[in-house]
PDB file of C-alpha atoms in Angstrom:
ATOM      1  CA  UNK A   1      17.695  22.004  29.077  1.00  0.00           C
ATOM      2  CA  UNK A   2      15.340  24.070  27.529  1.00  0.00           C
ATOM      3  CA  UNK A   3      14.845  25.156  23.615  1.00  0.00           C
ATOM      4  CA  UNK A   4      12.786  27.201  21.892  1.00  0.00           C
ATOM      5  CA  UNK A   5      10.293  25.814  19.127  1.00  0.00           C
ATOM      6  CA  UNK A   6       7.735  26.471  16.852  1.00  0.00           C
ATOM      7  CA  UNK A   7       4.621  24.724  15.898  1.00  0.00           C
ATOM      8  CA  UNK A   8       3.507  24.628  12.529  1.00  0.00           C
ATOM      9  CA  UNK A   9       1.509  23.005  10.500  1.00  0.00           C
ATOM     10  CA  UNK A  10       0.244  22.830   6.433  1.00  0.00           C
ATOM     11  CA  UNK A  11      -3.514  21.499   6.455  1.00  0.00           C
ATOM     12  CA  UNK A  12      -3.253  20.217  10.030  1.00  0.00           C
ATOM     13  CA  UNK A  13      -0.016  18.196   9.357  1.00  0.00           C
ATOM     14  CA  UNK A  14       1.843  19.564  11.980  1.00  0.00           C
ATOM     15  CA  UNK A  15       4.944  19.451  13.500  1.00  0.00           C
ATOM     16  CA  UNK A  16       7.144  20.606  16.588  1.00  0.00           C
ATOM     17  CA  UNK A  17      10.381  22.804  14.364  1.00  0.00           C
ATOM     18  CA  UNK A  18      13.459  23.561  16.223  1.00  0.00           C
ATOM     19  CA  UNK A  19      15.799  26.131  14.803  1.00  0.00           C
ATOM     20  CA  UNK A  20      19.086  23.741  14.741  1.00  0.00           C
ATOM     21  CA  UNK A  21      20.810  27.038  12.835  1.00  0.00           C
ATOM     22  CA  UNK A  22      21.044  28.175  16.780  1.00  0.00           C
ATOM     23  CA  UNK A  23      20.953  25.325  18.673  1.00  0.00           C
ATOM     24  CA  UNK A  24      21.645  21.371  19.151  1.00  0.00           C
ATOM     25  CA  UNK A  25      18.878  19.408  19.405  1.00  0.00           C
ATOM     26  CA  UNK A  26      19.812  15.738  21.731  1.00  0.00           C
ATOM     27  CA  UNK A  27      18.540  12.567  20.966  1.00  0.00           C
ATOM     28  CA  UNK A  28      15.689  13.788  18.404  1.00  0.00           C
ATOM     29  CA  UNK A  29      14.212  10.215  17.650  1.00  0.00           C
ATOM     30  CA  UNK A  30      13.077  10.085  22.096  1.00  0.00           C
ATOM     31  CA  UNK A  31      12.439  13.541  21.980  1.00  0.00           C
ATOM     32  CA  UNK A  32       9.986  13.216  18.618  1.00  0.00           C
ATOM     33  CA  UNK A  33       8.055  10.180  20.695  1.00  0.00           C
ATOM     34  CA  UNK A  34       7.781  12.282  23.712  1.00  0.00           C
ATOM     35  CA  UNK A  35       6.814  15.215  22.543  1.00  0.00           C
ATOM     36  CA  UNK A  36       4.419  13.815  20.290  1.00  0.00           C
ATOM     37  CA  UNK A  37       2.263  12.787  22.260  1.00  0.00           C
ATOM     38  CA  UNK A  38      -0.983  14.512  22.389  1.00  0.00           C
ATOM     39  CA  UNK A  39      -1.803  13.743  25.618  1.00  0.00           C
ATOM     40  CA  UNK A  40       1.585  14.133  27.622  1.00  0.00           C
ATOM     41  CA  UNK A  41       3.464  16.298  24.970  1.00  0.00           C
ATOM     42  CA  UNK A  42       3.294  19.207  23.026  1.00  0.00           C
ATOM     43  CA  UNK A  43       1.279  17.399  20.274  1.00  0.00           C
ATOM     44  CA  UNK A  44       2.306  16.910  16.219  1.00  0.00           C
ATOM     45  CA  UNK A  45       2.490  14.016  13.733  1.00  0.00           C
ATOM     46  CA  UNK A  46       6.546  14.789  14.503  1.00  0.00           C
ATOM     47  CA  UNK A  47       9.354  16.860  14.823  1.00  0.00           C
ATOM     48  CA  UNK A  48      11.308  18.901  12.121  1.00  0.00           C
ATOM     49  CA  UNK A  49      14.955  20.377  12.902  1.00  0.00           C
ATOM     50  CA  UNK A  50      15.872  22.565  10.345  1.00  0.00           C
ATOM     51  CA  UNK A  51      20.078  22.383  10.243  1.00  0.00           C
ATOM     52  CA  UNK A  52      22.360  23.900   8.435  1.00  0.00           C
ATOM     53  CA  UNK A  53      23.378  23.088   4.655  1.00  0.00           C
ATOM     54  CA  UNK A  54      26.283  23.757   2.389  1.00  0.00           C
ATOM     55  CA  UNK A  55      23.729  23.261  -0.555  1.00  0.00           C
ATOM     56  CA  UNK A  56      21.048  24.636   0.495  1.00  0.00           C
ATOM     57  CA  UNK A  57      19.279  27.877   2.410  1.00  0.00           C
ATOM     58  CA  UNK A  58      18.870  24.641   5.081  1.00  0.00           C
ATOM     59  CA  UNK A  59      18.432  20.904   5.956  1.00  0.00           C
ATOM     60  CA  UNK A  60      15.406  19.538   7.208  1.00  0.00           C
ATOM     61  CA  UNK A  61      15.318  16.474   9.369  1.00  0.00           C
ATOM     62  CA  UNK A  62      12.098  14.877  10.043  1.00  0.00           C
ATOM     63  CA  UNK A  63      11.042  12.384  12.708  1.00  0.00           C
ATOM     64  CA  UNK A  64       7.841  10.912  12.604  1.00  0.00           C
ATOM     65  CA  UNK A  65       5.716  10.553  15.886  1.00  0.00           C
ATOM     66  CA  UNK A  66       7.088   7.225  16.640  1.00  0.00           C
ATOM     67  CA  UNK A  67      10.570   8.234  16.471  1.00  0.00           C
ATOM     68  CA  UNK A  68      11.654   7.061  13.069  1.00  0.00           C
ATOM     69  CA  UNK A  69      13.177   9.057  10.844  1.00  0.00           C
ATOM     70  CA  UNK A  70      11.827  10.204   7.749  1.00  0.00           C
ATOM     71  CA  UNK A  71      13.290  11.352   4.650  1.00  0.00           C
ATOM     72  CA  UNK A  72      10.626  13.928   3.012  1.00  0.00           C
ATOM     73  CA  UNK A  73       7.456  15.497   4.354  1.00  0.00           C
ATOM     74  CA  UNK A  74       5.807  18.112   1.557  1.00  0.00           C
ATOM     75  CA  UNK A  75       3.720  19.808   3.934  1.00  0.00           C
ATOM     76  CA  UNK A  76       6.988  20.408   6.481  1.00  0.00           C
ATOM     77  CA  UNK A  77       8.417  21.407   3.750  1.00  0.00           C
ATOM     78  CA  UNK A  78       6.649  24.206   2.970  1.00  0.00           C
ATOM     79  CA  UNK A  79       6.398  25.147   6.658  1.00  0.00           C
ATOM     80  CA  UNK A  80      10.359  25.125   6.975  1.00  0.00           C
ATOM     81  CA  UNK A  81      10.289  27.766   4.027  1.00  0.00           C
ATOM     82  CA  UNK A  82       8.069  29.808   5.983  1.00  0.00           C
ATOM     83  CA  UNK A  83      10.063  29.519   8.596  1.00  0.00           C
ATOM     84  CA  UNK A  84      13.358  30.649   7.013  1.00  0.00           C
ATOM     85  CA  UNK A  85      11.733  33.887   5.336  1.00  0.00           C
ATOM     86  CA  UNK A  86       9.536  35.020   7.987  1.00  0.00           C
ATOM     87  CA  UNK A  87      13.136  34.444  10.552  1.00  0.00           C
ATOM     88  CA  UNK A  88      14.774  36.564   7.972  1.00  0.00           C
ATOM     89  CA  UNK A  89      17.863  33.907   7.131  1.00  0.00           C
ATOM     90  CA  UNK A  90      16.278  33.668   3.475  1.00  0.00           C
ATOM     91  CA  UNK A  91      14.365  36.774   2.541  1.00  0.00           C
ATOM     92  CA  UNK A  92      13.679  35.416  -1.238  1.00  0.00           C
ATOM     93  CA  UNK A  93      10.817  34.337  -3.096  1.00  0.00           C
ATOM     94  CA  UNK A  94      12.728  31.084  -3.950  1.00  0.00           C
ATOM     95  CA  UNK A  95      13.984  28.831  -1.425  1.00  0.00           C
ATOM     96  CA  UNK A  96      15.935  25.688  -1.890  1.00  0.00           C
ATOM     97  CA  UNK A  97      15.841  22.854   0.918  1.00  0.00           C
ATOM     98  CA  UNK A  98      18.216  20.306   1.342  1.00  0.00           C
ATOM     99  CA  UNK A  99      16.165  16.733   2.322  1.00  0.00           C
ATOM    100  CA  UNK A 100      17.060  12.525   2.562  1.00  0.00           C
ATOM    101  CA  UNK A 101      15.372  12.800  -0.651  1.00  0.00           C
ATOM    102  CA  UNK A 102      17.388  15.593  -2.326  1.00  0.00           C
ATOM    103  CA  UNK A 103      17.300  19.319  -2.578  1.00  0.00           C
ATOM    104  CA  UNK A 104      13.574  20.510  -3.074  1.00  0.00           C
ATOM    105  CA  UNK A 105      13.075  24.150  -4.517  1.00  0.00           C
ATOM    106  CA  UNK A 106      10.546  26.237  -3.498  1.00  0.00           C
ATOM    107  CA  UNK A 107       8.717  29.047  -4.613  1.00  0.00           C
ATOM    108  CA  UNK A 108       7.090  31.077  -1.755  1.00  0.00           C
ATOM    109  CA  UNK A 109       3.557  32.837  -1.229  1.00  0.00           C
ATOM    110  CA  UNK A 110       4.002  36.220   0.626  1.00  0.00           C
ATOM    111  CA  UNK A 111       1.582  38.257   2.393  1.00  0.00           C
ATOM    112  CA  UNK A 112       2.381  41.705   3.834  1.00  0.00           C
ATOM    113  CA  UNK A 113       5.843  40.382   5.343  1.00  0.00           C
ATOM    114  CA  UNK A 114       5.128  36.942   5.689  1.00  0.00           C
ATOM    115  CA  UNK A 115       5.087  33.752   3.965  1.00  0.00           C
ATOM    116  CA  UNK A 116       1.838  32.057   3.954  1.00  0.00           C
ATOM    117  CA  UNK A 117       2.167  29.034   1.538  1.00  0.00           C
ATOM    118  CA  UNK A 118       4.277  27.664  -1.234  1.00  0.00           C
ATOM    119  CA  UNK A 119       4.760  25.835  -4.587  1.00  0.00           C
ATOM    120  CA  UNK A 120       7.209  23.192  -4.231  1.00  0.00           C
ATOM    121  CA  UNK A 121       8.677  21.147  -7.241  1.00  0.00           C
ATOM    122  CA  UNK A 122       8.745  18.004  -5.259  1.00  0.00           C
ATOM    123  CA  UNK A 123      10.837  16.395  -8.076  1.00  0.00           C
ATOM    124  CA  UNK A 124       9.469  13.182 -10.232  1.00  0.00           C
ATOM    125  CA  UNK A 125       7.823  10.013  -9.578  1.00  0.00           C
ATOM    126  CA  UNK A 126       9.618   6.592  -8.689  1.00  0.00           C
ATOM    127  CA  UNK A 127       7.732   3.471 -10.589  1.00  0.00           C
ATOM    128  CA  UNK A 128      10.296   0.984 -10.218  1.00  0.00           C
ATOM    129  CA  UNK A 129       8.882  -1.479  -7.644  1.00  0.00           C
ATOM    130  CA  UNK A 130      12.295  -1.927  -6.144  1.00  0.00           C
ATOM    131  CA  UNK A 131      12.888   2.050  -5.680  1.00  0.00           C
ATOM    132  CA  UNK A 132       9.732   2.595  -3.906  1.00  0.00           C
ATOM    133  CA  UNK A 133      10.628  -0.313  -2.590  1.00  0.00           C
ATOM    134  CA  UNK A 134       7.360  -2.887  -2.611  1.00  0.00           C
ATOM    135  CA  UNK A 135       7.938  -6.609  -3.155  1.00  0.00           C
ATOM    136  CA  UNK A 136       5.997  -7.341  -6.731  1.00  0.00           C
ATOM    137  CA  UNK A 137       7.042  -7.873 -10.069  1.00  0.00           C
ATOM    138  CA  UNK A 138       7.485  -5.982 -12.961  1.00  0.00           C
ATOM    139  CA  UNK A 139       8.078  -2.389 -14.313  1.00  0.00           C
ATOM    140  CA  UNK A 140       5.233  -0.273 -12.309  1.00  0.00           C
ATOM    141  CA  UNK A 141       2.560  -1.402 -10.100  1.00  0.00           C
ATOM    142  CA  UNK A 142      -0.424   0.220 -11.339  1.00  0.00           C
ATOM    143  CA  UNK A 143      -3.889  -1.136 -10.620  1.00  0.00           C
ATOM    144  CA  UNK A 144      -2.000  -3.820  -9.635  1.00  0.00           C
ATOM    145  CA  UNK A 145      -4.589  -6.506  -7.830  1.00  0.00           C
ATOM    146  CA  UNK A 146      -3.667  -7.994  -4.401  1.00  0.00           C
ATOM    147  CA  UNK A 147      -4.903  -9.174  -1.031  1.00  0.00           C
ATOM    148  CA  UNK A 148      -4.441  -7.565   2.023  1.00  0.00           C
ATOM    149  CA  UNK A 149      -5.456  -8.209   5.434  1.00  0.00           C
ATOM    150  CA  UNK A 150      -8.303 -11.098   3.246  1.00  0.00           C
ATOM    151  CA  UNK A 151      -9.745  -8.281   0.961  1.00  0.00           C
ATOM    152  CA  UNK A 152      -9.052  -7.624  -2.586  1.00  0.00           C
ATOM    153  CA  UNK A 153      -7.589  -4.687  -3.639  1.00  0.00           C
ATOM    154  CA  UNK A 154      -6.068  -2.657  -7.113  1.00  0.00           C
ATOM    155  CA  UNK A 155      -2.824  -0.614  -5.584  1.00  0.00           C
ATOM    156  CA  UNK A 156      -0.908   1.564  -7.423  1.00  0.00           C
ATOM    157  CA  UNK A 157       2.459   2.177  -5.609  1.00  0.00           C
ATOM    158  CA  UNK A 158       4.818   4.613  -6.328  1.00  0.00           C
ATOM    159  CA  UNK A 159       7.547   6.857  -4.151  1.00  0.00           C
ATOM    160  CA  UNK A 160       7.880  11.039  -4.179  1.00  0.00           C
ATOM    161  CA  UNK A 161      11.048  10.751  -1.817  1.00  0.00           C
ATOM    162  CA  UNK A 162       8.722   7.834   0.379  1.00  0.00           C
ATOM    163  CA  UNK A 163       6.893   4.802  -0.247  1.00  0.00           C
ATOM    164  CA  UNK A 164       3.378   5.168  -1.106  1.00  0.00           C
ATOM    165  CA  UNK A 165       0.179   3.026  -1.880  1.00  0.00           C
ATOM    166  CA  UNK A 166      -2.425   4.306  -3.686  1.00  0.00           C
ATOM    167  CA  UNK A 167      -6.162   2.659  -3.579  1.00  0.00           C
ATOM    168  CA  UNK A 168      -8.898   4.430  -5.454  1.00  0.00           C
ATOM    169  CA  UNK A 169     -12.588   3.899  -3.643  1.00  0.00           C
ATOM    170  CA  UNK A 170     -15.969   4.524  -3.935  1.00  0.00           C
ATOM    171  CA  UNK A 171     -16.188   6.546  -1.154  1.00  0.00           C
ATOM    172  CA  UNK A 172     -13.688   7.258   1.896  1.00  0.00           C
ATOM    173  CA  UNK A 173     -15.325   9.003   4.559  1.00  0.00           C
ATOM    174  CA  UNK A 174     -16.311   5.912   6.784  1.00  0.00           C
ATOM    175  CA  UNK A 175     -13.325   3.480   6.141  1.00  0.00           C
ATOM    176  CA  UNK A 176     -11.857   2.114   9.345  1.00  0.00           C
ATOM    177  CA  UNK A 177      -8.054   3.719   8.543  1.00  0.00           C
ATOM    178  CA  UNK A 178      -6.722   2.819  11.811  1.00  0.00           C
ATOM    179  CA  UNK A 179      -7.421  -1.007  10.852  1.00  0.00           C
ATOM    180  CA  UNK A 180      -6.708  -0.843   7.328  1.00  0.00           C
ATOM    181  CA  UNK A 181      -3.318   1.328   7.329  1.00  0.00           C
ATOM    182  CA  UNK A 182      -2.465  -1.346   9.898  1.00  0.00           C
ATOM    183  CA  UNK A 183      -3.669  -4.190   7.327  1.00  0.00           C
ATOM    184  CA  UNK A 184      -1.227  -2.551   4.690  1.00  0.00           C
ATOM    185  CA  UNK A 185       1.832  -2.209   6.657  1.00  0.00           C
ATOM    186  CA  UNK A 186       2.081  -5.599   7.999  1.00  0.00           C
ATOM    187  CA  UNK A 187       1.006  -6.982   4.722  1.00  0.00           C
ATOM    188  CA  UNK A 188       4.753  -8.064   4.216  1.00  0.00           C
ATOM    189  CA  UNK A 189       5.004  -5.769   0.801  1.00  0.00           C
ATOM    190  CA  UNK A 190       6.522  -3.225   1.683  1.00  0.00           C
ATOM    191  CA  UNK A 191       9.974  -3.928   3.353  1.00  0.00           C
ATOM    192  CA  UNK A 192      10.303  -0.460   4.687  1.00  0.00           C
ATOM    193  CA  UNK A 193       6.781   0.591   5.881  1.00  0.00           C
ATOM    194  CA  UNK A 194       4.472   2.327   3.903  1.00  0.00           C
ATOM    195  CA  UNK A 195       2.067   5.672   3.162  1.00  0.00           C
ATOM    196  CA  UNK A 196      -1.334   4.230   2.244  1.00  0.00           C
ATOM    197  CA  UNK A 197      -3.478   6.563   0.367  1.00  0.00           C
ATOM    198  CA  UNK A 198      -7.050   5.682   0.242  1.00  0.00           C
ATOM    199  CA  UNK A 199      -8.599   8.337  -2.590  1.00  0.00           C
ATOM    200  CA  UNK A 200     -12.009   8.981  -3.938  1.00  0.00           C
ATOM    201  CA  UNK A 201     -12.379  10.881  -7.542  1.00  0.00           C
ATOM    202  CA  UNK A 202     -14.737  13.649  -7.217  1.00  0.00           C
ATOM    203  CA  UNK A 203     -14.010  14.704 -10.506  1.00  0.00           C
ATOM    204  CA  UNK A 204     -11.415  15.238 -13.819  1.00  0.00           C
ATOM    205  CA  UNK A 205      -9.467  17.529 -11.263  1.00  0.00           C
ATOM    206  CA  UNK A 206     -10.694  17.089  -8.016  1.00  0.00           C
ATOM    207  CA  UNK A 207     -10.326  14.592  -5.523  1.00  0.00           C
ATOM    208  CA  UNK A 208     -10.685  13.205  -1.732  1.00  0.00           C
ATOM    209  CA  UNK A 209      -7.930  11.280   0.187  1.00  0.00           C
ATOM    210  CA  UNK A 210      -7.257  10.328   3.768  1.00  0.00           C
ATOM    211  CA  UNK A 211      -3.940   8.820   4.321  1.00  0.00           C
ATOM    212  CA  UNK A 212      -2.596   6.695   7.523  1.00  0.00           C
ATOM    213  CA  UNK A 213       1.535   7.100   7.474  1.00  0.00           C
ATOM    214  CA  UNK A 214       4.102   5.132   8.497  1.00  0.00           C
ATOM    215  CA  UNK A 215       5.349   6.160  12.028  1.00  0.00           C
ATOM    216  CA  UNK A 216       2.436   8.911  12.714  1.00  0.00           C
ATOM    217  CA  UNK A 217      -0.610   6.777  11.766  1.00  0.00           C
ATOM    218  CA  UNK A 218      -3.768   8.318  10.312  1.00  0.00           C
ATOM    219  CA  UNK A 219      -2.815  12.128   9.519  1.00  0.00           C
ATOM    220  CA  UNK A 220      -4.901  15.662   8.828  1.00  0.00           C
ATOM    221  CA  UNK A 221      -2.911  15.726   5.109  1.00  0.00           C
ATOM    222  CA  UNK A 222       0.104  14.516   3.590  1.00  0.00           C
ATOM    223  CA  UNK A 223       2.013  16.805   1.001  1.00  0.00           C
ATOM    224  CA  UNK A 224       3.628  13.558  -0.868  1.00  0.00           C
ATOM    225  CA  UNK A 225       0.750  11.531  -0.431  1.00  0.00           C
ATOM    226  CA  UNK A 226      -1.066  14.059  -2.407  1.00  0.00           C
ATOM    227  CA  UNK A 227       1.076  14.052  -5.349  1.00  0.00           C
ATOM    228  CA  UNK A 228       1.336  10.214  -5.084  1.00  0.00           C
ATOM    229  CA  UNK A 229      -2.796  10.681  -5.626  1.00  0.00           C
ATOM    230  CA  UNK A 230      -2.369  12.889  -8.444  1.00  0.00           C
ATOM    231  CA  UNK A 231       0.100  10.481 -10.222  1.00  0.00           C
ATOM    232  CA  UNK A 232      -1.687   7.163  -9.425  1.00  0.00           C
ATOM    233  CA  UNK A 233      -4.870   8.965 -10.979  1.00  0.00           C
ATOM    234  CA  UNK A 234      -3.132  10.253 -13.799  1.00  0.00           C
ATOM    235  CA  UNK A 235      -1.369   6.746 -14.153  1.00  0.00           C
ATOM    236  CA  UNK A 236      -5.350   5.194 -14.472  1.00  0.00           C
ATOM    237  CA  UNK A 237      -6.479   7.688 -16.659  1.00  0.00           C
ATOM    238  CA  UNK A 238      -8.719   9.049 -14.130  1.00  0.00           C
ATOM    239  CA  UNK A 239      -6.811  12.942 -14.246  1.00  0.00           C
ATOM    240  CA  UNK A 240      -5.127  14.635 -16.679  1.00  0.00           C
ATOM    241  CA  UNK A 241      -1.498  15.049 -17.139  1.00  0.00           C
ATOM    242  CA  UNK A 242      -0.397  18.741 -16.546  1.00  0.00           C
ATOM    243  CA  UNK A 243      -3.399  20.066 -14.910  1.00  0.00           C
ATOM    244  CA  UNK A 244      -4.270  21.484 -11.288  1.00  0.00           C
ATOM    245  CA  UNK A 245      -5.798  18.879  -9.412  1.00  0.00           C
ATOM    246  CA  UNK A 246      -6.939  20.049  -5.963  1.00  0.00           C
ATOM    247  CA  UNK A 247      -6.663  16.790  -3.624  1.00  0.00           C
ATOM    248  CA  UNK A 248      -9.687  17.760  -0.662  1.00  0.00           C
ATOM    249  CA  UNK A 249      -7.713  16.231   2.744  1.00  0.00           C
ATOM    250  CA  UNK A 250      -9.465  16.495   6.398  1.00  0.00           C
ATOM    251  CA  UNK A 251      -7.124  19.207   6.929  1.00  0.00           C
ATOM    252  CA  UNK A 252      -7.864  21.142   4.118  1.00  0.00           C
ATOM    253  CA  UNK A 253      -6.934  21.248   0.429  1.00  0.00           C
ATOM    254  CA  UNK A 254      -3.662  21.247  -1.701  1.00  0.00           C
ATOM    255  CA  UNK A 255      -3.134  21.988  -5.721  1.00  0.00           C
ATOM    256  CA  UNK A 256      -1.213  19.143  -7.410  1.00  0.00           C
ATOM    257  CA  UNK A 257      -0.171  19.148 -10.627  1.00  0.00           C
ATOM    258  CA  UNK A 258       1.699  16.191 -12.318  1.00  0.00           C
ATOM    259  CA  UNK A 259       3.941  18.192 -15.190  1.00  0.00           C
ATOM    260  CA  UNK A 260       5.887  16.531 -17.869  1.00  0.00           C
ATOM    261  CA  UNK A 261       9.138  16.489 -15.557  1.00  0.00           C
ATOM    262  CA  UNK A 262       8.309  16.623 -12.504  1.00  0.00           C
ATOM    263  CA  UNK A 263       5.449  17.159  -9.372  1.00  0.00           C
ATOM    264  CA  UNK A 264       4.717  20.501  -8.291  1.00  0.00           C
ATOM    265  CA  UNK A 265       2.685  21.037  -5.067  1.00  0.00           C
ATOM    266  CA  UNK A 266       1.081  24.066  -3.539  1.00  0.00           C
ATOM    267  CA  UNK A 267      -0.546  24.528  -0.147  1.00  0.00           C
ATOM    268  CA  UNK A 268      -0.191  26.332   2.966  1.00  0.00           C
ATOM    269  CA  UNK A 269       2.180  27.041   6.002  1.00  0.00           C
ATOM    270  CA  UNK A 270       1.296  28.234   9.421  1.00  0.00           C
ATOM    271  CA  UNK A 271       1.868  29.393  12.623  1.00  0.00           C
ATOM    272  CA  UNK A 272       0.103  27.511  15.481  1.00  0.00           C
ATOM    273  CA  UNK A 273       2.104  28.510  18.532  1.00  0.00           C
ATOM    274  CA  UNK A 274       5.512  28.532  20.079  1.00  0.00           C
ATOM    275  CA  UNK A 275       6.796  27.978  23.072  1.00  0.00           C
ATOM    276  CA  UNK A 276       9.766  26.628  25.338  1.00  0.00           C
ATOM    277  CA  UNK A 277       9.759  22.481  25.831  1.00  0.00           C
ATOM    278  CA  UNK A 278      12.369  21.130  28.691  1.00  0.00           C
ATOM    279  CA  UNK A 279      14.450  18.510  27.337  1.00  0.00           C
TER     280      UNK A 279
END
């Protein structure tokens, strides 16, 4: 069986899409670890079937590279958007997407005839410990000291639609990820995996992240992930509330901005290649 698909990605997080408005996708967990792979697939952090919705313009579905199924991916996201205006089934500036994690709204960047980024109001943050969910006490972990893998660290941990870990550092550049995203999701806190953000303040509105996910590993960017950044920094005093805060990722850059109701992320959405993959 063969099916179309597209692959695009927002700062390098990319992803294989399949139009599911037109077709049926089978087995999508196996087909996101084969095709995955970078070696003896087509190559993404995932797959992304964007479905039909009686609430939305569409549904996405995300599967990370490992097969599991996620519930929100903010740089997809905006990439599903882009793929709905440029395909001409939503030719409006504002875009609503039905996710796991609710129905995300989004306003789009256009270019001549085609999208090229957008602002998405990824909805507010989730303190309670047991919503995120991560096994510690108490209202919100913020700064919040602990040992993992026999180091000491301060976490803030918070969800935007999936769990995340926040740990401000000197410096991030040179940090083993591979071992220490490992350290953090076997460190028995987090009962359903993790997104470790390791982040380094440049500045009052600027700073630099890399991020290893749950199910993909050690990724180019991470839309939520940014906004989790933005939060936990806000949360320390380190940022201010309602301001643009550009979060620098090895994929590029995205504009967060922590307002009093909710998250609002901008970034953008693009085109790699498409193709035909036998199934």
């Amino acid at each position: 069986m063969q099916l179309p698909f597209v692959k695009m990605h927002g700062c390098g997080n990319d992803y294989i899409y399949f139009d599911c408005l037109k077709h049926t996708v089978p087995k999508p967990a196996s087909l996101a670890k084969q095709l995955s792979d970078r070696h003896f697939g087509i190559g993404g952090d995932g797959i992304v079937l964007i479905c039909p919705s009686s609430v939305a313009a569409a549904r996405m579905r995300m599967y990370n590279a490992d097969g599991s199924e996620g519930k929100m991916c903010g740089n997809a996201i905006r990439c599903v958007g882009k793929y709905l205006y440029d395909s001409g089934y939503c030719k409006k500036r504002q875009i609503t997407v039905e996710t796991a994690s609710g129905i995300k709204t989004l306003q789009m960047q256009i270019a001549g005839s085609r999208a090229v980024g957008a602002t998405v109001d990824m909805g507010p943050p989730v303190w309670r410990p047991e919503q995120i969910p991560v096994d510690l006490p108490g209202a919100r972990v913020v700064g919040t000291p602990v040992k993992v893998g026999g180091r000491r660290y301060e976490i803030t941990c918070l969800s935007m639609g999936n769990p995340h870990c926040v740990v401000f550092l000197p410096a991030v550049e040179q940090l083993d990820l591979v071992s220490l995203g490992r350290d953090f999701e076997r460190s028995g806190l987090f009962p359903q995996g993790v997104n470790t953000e390791f982040v380094q303040v440049l500045g009052p509105d600027q700073l630099r992240m890399r991020v290893h996910e749950r199910g993909s590993g050690e990724t180019l960017a991470c839309g939520t992930g940014a906004c989790a950044a933005v939060c936990a920094a806000v949360a320390a005093g380190l940022c201010a509330r309602n301001t643009e805060v550009q979060v620098q990722l090895r994929g590029g850059a995205l504009t967060v901005r922590y307002a009093p109701e909710t998250v609002y992320m901008t970034g953008p959405a693009e085109v790699a290649f498409t193709g035909t993959a036998e199934v």
